[in-house]
Short mmCIF file of C-alpha atoms in Angstrom, two decimals:
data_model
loop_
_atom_site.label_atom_id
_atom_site.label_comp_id
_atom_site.label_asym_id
_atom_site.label_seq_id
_atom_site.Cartn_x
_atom_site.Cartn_y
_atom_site.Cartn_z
CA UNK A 65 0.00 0.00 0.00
CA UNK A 66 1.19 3.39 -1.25
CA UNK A 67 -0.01 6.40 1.01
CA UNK A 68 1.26 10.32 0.54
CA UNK A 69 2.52 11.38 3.91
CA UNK A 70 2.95 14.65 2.50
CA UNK A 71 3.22 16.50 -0.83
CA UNK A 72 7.23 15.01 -0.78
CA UNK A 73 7.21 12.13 1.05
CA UNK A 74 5.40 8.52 0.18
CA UNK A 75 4.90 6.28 2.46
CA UNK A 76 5.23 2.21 1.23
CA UNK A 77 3.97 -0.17 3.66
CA UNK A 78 3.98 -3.19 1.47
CA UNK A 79 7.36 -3.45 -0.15
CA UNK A 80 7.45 -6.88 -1.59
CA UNK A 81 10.77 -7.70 0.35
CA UNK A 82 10.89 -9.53 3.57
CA UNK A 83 13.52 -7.40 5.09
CA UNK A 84 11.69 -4.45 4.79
CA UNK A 85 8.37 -3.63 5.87
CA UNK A 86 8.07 -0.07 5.16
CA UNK A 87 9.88 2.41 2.70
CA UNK A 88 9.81 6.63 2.84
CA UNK A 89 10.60 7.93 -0.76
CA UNK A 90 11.27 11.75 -1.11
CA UNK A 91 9.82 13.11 -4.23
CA UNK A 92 12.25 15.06 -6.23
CA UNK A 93 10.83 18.49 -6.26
CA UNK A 94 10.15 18.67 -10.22
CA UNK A 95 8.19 15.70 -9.68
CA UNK A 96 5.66 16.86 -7.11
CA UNK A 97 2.79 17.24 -9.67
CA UNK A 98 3.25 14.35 -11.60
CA UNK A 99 -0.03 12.79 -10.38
CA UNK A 100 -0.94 10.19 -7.61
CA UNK A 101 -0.74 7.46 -10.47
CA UNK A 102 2.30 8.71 -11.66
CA UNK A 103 4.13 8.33 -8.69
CA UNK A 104 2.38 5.06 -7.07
CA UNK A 105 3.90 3.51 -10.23
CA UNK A 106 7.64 4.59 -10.07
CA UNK A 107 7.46 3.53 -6.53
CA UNK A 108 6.34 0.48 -7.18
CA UNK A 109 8.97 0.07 -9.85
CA UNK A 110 11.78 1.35 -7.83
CA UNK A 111 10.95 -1.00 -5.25
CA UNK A 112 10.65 -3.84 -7.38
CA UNK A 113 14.35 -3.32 -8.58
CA UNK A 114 15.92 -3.13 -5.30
CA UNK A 115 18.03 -6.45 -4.64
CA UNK A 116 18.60 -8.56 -1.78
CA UNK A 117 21.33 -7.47 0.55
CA UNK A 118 24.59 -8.72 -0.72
CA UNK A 119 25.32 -11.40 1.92
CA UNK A 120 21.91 -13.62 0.92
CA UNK A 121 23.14 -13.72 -2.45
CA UNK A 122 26.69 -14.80 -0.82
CA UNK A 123 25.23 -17.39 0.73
CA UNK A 124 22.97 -18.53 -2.35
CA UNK A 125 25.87 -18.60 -4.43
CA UNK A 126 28.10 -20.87 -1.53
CA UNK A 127 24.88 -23.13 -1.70
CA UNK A 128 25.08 -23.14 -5.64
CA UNK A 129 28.76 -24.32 -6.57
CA UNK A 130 28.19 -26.73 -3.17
CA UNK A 131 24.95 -28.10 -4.70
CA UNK A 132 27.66 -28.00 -8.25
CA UNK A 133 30.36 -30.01 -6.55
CA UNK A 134 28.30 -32.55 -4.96
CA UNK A 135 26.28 -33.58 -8.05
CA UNK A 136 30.11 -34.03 -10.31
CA UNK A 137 31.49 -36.14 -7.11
CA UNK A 138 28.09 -38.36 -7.33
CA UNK A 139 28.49 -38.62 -10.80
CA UNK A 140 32.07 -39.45 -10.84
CA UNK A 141 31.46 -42.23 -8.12
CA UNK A 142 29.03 -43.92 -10.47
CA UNK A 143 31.31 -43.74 -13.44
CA UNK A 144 33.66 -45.30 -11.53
CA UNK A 145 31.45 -47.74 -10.27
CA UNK A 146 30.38 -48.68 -13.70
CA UNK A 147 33.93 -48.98 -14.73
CA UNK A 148 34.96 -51.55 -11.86
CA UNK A 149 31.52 -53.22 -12.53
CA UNK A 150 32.14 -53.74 -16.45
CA UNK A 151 35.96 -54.98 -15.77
#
């Protein structure tokens, strides 16, 4: 939910991100009378393009090439398995 505090300031209480649950955006002065619509939607979009903090994508990635190196070890241990088998 978008609400204007004030003719400069909106007020987001629904972000989309679970680390934040509200957002204050200043409205550049230029901007002021852009219309409600206007500026619900650049919020919105703004918001939208805002990433997660740096260290959950760390950890993602750790999980990623862990996930990576697991799956080649499996798959060389069944190769190998198949060799010893065939032999």
């Amino acid at each position: 939910m978008i609400k204007a505090i004030s003719r400069q300031i909106l007020e987001v209480s629904d972000t989309g991100n679970t680390y934040f649950e509200k957002a204050w955006l200043m409205i550049s002065p230029e901007f002021i009378n852009s219309g409600a619509a206007k500026l619900e939607s650049e919020a919105e979009g703004y918001l939208a393009g805002l990433d997660a903090p740096a260290s959950v994508k760390s950890r993602k990635r750790t999980v990623l090439r862990l996930l990576g190196m697991l799956g080649s070890a499996a798959c060389g241990g069944l190769v190998t398995a198949m060799m010893f088998h065939l032999y």
